[in-house]
Short mmCIF file of C-alpha atoms in Angstrom, two decimals:
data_model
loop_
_atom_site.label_atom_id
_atom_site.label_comp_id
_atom_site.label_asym_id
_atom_site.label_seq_id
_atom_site.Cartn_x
_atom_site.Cartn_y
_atom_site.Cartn_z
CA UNK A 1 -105.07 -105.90 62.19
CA UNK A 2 -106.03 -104.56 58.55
CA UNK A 3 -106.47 -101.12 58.29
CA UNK A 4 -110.04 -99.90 57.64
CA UNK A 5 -109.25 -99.35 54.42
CA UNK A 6 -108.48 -102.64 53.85
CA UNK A 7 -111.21 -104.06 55.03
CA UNK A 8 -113.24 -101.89 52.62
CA UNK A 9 -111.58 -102.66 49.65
CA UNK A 10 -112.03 -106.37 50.89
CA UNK A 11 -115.65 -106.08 51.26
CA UNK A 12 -115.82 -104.25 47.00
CA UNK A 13 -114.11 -106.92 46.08
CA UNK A 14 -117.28 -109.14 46.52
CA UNK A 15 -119.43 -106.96 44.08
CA UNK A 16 -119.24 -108.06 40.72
CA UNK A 17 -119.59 -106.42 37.74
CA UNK A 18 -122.74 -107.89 35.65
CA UNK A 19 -121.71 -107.45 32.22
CA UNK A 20 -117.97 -109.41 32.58
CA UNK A 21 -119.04 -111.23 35.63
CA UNK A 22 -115.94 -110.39 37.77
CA UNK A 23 -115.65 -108.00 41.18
CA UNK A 24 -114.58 -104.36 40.84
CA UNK A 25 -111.33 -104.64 42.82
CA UNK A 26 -109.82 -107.36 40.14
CA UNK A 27 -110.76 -105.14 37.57
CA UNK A 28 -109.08 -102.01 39.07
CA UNK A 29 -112.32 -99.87 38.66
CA UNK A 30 -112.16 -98.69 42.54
CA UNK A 31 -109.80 -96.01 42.61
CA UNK A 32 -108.63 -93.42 45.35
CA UNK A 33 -110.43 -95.17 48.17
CA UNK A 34 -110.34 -92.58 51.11
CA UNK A 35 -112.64 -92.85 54.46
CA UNK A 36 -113.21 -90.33 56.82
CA UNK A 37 -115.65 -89.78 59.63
CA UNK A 38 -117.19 -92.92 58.63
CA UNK A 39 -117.76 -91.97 54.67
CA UNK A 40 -116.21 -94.16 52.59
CA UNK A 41 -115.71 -92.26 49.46
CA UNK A 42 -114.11 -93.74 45.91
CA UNK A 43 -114.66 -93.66 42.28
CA UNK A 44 -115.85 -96.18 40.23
CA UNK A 45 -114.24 -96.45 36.98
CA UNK A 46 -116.92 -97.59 34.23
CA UNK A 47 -115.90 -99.18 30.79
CA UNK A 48 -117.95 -96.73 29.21
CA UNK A 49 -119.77 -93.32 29.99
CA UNK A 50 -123.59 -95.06 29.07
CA UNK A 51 -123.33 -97.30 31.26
CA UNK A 52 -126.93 -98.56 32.33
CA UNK A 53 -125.22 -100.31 35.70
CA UNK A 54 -124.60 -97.26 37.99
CA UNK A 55 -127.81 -97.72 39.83
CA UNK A 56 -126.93 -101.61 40.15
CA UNK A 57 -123.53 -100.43 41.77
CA UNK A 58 -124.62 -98.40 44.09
CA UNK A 59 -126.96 -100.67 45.43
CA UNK A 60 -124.49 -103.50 45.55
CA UNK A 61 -121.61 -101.56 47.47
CA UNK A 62 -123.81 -99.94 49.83
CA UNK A 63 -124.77 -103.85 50.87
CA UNK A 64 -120.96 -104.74 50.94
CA UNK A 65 -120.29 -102.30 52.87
CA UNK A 66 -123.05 -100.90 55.28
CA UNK A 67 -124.05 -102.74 58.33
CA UNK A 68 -121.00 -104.96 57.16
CA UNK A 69 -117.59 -103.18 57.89
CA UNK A 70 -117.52 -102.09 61.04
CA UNK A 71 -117.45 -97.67 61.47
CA UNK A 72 -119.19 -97.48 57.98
CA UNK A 73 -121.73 -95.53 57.99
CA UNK A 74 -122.19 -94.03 54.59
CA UNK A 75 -120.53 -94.53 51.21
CA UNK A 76 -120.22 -91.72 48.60
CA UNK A 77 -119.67 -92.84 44.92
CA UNK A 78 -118.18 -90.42 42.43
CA UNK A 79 -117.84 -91.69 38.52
CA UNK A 80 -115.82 -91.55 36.13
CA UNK A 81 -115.37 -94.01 32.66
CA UNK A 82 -112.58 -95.19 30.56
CA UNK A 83 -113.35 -97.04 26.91
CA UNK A 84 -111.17 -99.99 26.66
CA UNK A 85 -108.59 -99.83 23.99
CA UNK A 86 -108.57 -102.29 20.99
CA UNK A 87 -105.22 -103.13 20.72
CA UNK A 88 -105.20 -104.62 17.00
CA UNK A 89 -106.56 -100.31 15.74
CA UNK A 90 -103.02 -99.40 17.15
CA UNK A 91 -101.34 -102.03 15.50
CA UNK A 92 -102.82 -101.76 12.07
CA UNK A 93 -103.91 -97.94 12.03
CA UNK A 94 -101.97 -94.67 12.80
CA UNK A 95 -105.44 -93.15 14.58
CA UNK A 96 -106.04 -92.80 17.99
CA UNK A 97 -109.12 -94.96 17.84
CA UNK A 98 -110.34 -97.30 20.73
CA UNK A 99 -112.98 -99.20 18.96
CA UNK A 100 -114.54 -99.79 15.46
CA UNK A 101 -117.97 -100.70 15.50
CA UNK A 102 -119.90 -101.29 12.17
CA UNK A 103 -123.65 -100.70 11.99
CA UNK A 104 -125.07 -103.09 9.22
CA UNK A 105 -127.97 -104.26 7.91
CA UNK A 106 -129.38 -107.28 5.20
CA UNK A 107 -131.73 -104.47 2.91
CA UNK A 108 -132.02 -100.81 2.55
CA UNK A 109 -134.80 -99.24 3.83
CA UNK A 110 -134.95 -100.53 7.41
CA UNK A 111 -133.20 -97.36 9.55
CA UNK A 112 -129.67 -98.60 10.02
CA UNK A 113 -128.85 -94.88 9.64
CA UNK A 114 -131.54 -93.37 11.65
CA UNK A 115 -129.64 -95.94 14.23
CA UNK A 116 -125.82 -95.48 13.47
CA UNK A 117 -127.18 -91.50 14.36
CA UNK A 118 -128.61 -91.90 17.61
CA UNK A 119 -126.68 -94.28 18.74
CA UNK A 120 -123.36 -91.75 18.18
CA UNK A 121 -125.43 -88.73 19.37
CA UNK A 122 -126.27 -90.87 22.74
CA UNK A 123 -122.49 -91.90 23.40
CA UNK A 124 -121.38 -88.21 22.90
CA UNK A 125 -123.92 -86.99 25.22
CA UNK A 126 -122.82 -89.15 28.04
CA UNK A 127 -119.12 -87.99 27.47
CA UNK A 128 -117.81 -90.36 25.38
CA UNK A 129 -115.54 -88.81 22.01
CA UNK A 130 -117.24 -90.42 18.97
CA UNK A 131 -116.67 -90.25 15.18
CA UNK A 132 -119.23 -91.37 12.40
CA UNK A 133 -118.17 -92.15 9.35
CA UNK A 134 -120.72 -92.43 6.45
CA UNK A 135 -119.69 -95.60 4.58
CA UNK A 136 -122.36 -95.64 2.16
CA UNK A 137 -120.68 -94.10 -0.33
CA UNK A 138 -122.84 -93.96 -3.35
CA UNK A 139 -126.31 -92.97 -1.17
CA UNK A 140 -125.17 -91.34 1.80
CA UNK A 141 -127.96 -89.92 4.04
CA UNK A 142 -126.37 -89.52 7.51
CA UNK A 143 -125.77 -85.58 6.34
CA UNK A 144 -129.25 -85.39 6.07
CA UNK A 145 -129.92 -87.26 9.48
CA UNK A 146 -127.80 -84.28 11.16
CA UNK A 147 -129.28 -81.18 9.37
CA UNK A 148 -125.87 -80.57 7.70
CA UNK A 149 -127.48 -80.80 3.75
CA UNK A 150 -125.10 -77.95 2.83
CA UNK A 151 -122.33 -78.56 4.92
CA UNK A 152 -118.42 -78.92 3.90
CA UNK A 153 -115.33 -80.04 5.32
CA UNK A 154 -112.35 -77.73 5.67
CA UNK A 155 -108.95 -78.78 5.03
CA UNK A 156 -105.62 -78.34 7.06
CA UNK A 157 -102.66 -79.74 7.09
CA UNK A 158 -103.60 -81.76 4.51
CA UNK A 159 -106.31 -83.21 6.64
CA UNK A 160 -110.02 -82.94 6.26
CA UNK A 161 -112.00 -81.45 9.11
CA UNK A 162 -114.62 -83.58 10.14
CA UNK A 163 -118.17 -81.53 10.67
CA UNK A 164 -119.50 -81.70 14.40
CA UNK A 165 -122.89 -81.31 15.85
CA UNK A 166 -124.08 -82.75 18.94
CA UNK A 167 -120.84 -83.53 19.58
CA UNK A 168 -120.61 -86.30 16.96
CA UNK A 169 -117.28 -85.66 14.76
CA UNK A 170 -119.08 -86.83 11.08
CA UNK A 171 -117.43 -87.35 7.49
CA UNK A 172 -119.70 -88.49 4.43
CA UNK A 173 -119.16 -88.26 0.59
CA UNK A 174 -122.16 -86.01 0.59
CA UNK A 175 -120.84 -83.22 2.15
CA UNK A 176 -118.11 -83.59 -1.11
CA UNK A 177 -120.90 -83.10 -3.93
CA UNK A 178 -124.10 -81.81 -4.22
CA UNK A 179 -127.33 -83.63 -3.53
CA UNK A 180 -128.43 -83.67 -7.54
CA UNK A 181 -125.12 -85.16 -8.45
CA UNK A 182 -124.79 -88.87 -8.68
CA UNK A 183 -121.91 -90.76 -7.20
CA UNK A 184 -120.86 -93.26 -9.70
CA UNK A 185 -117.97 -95.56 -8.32
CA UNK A 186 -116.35 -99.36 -9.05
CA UNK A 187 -115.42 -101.52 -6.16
CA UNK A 188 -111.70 -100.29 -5.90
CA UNK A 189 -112.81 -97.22 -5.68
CA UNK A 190 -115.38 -97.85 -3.00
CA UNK A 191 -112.54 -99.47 -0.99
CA UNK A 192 -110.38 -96.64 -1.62
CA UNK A 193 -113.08 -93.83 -0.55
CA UNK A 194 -113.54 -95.71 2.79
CA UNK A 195 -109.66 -95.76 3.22
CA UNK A 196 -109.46 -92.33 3.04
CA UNK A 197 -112.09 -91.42 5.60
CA UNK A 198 -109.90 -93.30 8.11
CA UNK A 199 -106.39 -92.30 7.14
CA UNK A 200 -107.25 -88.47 5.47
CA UNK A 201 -109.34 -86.97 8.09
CA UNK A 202 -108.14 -85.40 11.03
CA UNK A 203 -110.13 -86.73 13.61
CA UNK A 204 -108.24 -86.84 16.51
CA UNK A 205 -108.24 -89.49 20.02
CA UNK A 206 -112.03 -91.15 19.43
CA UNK A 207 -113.50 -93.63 22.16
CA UNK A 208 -115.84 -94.74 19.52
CA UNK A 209 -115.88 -95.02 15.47
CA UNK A 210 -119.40 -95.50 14.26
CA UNK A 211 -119.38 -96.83 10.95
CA UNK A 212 -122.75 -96.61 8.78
CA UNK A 213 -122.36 -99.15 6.42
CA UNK A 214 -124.49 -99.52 3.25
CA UNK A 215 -126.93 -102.59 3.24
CA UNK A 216 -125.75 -106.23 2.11
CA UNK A 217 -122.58 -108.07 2.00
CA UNK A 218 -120.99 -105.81 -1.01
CA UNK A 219 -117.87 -104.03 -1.75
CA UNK A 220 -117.98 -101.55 1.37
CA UNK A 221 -118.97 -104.04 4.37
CA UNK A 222 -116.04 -106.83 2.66
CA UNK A 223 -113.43 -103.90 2.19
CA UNK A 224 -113.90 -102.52 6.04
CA UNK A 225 -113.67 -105.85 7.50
CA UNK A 226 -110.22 -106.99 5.13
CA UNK A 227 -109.19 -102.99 6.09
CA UNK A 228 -109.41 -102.91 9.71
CA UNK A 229 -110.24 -104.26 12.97
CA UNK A 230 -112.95 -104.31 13.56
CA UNK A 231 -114.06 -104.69 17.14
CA UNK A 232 -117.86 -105.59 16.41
CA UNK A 233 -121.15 -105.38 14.18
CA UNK A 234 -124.44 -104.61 15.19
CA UNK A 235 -126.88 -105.99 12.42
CA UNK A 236 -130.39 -103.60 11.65
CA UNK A 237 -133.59 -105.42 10.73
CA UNK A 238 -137.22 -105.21 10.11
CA UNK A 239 -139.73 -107.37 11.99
CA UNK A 240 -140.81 -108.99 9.03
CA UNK A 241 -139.56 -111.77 7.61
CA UNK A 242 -137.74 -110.74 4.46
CA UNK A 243 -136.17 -108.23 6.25
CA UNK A 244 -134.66 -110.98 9.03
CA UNK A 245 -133.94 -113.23 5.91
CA UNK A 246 -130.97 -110.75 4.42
CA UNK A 247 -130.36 -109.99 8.18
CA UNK A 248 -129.24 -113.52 8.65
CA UNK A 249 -127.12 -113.46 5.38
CA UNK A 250 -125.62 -109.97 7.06
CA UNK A 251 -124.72 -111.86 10.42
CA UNK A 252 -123.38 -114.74 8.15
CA UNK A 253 -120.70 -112.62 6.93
CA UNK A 254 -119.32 -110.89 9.35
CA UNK A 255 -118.93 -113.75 11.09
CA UNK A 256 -117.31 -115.50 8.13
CA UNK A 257 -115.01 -112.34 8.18
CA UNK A 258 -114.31 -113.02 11.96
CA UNK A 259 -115.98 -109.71 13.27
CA UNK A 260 -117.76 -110.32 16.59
CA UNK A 261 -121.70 -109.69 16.02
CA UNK A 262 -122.61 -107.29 18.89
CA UNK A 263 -126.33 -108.33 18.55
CA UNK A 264 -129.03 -107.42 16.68
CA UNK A 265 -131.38 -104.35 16.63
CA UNK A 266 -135.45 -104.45 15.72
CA UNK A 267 -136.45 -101.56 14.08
CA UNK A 268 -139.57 -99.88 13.31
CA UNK A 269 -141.29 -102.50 15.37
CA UNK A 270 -145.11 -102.42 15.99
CA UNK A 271 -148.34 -102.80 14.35
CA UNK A 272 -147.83 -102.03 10.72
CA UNK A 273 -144.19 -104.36 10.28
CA UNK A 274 -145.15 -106.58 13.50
CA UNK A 275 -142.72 -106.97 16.04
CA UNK A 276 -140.33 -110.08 17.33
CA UNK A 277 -138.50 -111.07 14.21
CA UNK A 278 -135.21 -109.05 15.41
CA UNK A 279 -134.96 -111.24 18.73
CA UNK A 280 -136.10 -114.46 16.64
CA UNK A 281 -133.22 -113.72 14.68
CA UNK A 282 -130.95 -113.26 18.01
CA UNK A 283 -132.20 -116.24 19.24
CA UNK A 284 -131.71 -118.14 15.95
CA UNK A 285 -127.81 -116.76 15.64
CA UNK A 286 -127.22 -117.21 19.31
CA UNK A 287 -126.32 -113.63 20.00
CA UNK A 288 -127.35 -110.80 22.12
CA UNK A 289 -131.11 -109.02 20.84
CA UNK A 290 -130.08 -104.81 21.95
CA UNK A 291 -133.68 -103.35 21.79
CA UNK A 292 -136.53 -102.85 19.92
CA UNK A 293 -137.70 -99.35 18.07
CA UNK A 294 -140.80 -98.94 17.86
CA UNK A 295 -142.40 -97.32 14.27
CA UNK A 296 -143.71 -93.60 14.88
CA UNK A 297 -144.35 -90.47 12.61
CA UNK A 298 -141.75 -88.68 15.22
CA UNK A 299 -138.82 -90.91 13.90
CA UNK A 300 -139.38 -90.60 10.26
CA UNK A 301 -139.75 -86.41 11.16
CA UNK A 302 -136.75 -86.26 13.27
CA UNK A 303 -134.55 -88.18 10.19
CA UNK A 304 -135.91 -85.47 7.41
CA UNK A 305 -135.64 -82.64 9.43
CA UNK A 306 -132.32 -83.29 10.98
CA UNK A 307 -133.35 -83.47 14.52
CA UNK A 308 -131.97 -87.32 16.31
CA UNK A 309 -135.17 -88.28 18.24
CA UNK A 310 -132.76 -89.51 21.30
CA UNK A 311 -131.90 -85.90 22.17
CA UNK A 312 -134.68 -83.88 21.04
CA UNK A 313 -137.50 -85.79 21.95
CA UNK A 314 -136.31 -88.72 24.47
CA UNK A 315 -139.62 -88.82 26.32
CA UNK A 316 -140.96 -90.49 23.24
CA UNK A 317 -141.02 -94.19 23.56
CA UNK A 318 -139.05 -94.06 20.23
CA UNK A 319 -136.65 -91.84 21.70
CA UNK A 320 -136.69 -93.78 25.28
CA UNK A 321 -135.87 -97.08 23.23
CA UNK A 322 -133.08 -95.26 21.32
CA UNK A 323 -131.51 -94.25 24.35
CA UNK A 324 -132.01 -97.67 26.47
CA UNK A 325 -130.43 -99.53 22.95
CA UNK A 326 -126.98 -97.42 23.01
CA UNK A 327 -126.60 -98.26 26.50
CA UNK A 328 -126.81 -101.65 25.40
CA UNK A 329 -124.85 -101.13 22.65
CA UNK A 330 -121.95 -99.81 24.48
CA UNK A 331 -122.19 -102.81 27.65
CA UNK A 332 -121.67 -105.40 24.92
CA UNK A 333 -118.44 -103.26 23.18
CA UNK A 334 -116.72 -103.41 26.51
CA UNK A 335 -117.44 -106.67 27.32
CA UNK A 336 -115.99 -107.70 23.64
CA UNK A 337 -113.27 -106.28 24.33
CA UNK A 338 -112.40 -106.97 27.96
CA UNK A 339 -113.00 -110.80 26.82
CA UNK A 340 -111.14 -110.34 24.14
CA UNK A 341 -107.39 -111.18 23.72
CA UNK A 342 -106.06 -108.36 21.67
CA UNK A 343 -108.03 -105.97 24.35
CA UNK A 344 -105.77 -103.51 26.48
CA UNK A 345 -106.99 -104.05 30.23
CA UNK A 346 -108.80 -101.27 32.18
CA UNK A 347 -106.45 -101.86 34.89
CA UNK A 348 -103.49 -100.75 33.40
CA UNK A 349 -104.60 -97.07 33.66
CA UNK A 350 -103.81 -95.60 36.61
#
C-alpha cells in the first residue's frame, strides 16, 4: 500500500497549472511535502513572485485533496517563486540575467515609459530582483519617472553603480549629463551606449531586465535585438488608430528579428483617445492583449513628480490596472520561456 504521502502527491498531480497547461508534480513546483495530524503541508514553487494564480491553486489542491485522500483534513500552502532562466543570456552574456524583456512602442508620446516603470516597480515589490535599463538614449525620461533628476552613478571596480529606488536597480544616459545638455549620437554609437549598460554596469544576479526602448524600429530596438537575447517584447499603444498603425509596424519587427511578442498593452485608454484599439491590434497579430490603462490626471502627476502610480496610489483604477498588467506581464515571460527550447527547466532546482 502507498504511503500517505504518496497518495497526496498523486492526487497534486491532477492540478494543472493554467498558464503552461501541465500538473504541478511534472513541473516539480511541489516541494517538501510533509503531513502530520492530518495537515498536509508543502510549498508551491511559482515561476514568478506576481503571480496572479495563487488563489486558483489553492482552490484547486484543496479539491484534490480534501474529501478525496483519505485522513486529509486540511492542507497548508506556503510559497515561494523561482524565475526561469533563459539559457541563450548565459551563453551570449557574462551577466547573471534570467530574462530580457524589451518594452516598445510604434510613436513617442504614448507612455511606454510610464509602463517599463511600473511594471519594474511591481516585480520588485513582489520579490522579484529587477534592473531597468533606459535605452532611449538621446531622450531619456525614466530618471525623471523615479524622482532621481539629479542623480549619479558611482563607479567601482571599474563598474558603474546602478541607482536604486523602490527596489528597481536603474541606469540611463541622463543621470551622465545634465538635463539642458543635448545628447547628440550616430547609430554606432547608439549601439555602443546600449552595449555598455549591459556589459559596464555592475548589476549583479537580476530575475528581470526591463529594457525601455525608444519608439520605432531605429538604431536602438535593431541593435538590442542583433545584441542579445532577447526573451520577449511587449509593444505600447494608443487607442487610436495612428497610434495602433506604427504599433503594428513595431510588432512587425520584432518578429522579423525573431523576438517573441509578449502581447500588447493599451494605454491611456478612455474617453478622450477611446479605448479597444490595443486588443484590436492583439487580435489582428494573434497575440496575447495584457491590460488596458486607463487616461487620468493621477498618471500624468505621478510621471512628473516621480511617484509610480502602482505603489503610491494602487487603489486608483490606473494604479489597479498597472498592477493587474505586470502580473500579466510576468505569466506570459514564464510561459515563453518554459515553452521555449533554450529555457532552463524549473525542475532542475532543487
Amino acid at each position: 500500500m502507498s504511503s500517505i504521502v504518496d497518495q497526496v502527491m498523486a492526487a497534486l498531480s491532477t492540478v494543472i497549472e493554467p498558464e503552461l497547461n501541465r500538473d504541478i508534480v511534472s513541473l516539480n513546483m511541489v516541494r517538501g511535502l510533509e503531513v502530520v495530524n492530518g495537515v498536509a503541508e508543502f510549498t508551491i514553487v511559482l515561476t514568478t513572485p506576481a503571480c496572479p494564480l495563487k488563489d486558483v491553486f489553492v482552490e484547486r489542491c484543496n479539491d484534490a485533496l480534501l474529501g478525496v485522500v483519505a485522513g486529509i483534513d486540511r492542507v497548508r500552502i506556503n510559497w515561494d517563486a523561482q524565475v526561469p532562466v533563459d539559457r541563450r543570456i548565459h551563453g551570449r552574456l557574462d551577466v547573471p540575467m534570467n530574462s530580457i524583456v524589451a518594452i516598445a512602442s510604434g510613436k513617442g508620446g504614448v507612455g511606454k515609459s510610464t509602463i517599463a516603470t511600473n511594471l519594474s516597480v511591481c516585480l520588485a515589490e513582489a520579490g522579484a530582483k529587477v534592473g531597468l535599463i533606459d535605452a532611449d538614449i538621446l531622450n531619456p525620461n525614466i530618471p525623471q519617472m523615479f524622482g532621481l533628476g539629479s542623480g549619479r552613478p558611482k563607479v567601482a571596480n571599474d563598474k558603474m553603480q546602478p541607482l536604486e529606488v523602490y527596489g528597481v536597480k536603474i541606469i540611463s544616459t541622463g543621470f551622465l549629463t545634465t538635463p539642458d545638455k543635448p545628447m547628440i549620437m550616430r547609430g554606432p554609437m547608439l549601439h555602443n551606449a546600449i552595449r555598455q549598460f549591459f556589459s559596464d554596469v555592475e548589476w549583479g544576479r537580476l530575475d528581470y531586465m526591463i529594457v525601455d526602448l525608444p519608439p520605432g524600429t531605429g538604431d536602438a530596438p535593431l541593435s538590442l535585438a542583433q545584441s542579445f537575447p532577447l526573451t520577449g517584447s511587449i509593444i505600447v499603444t494608443q487607442p487610436q488608430a495612428v497610434a495602433v498603425a506604427d504599433a503594428i509596424r513595431a510588432s512587425a519587427m520584432f518578429e522579423q528579428l525573431k523576438v517573441p511578442v509578449l502581447g500588447v498593452v493599451e494605454n491611456m485608454s478612455g474617453e478622450f483617445f477611446g479605448s479597444g484599439g490595443g486588443e484590436a491590434l492583439a487580435i489582428e497579430r494573434g497575440i496575447p492583449f495584457l491590460g488596458r490603462i486607463p487616461l487620468s490626471a493621477e498618471a500624468r502627476e505621478a510621471g512628473d513628480y516621480g511617484r509610480p502610480l502602482s505603489i503610491h496610489n494602487p487603489d486608483s483604477a490606473a494604479g489597479s490596472a498597472l498592477r493587474t498588467m505586470t502580473e500579466a506581464i510576468a505569466a506570459r515571460i514564464s510561459v515563453a520561456m518554459l515553452q521555449g527550447a533554450d529555457v532552463i527547466p524549473i525542475n532542475i532546482v532543487g
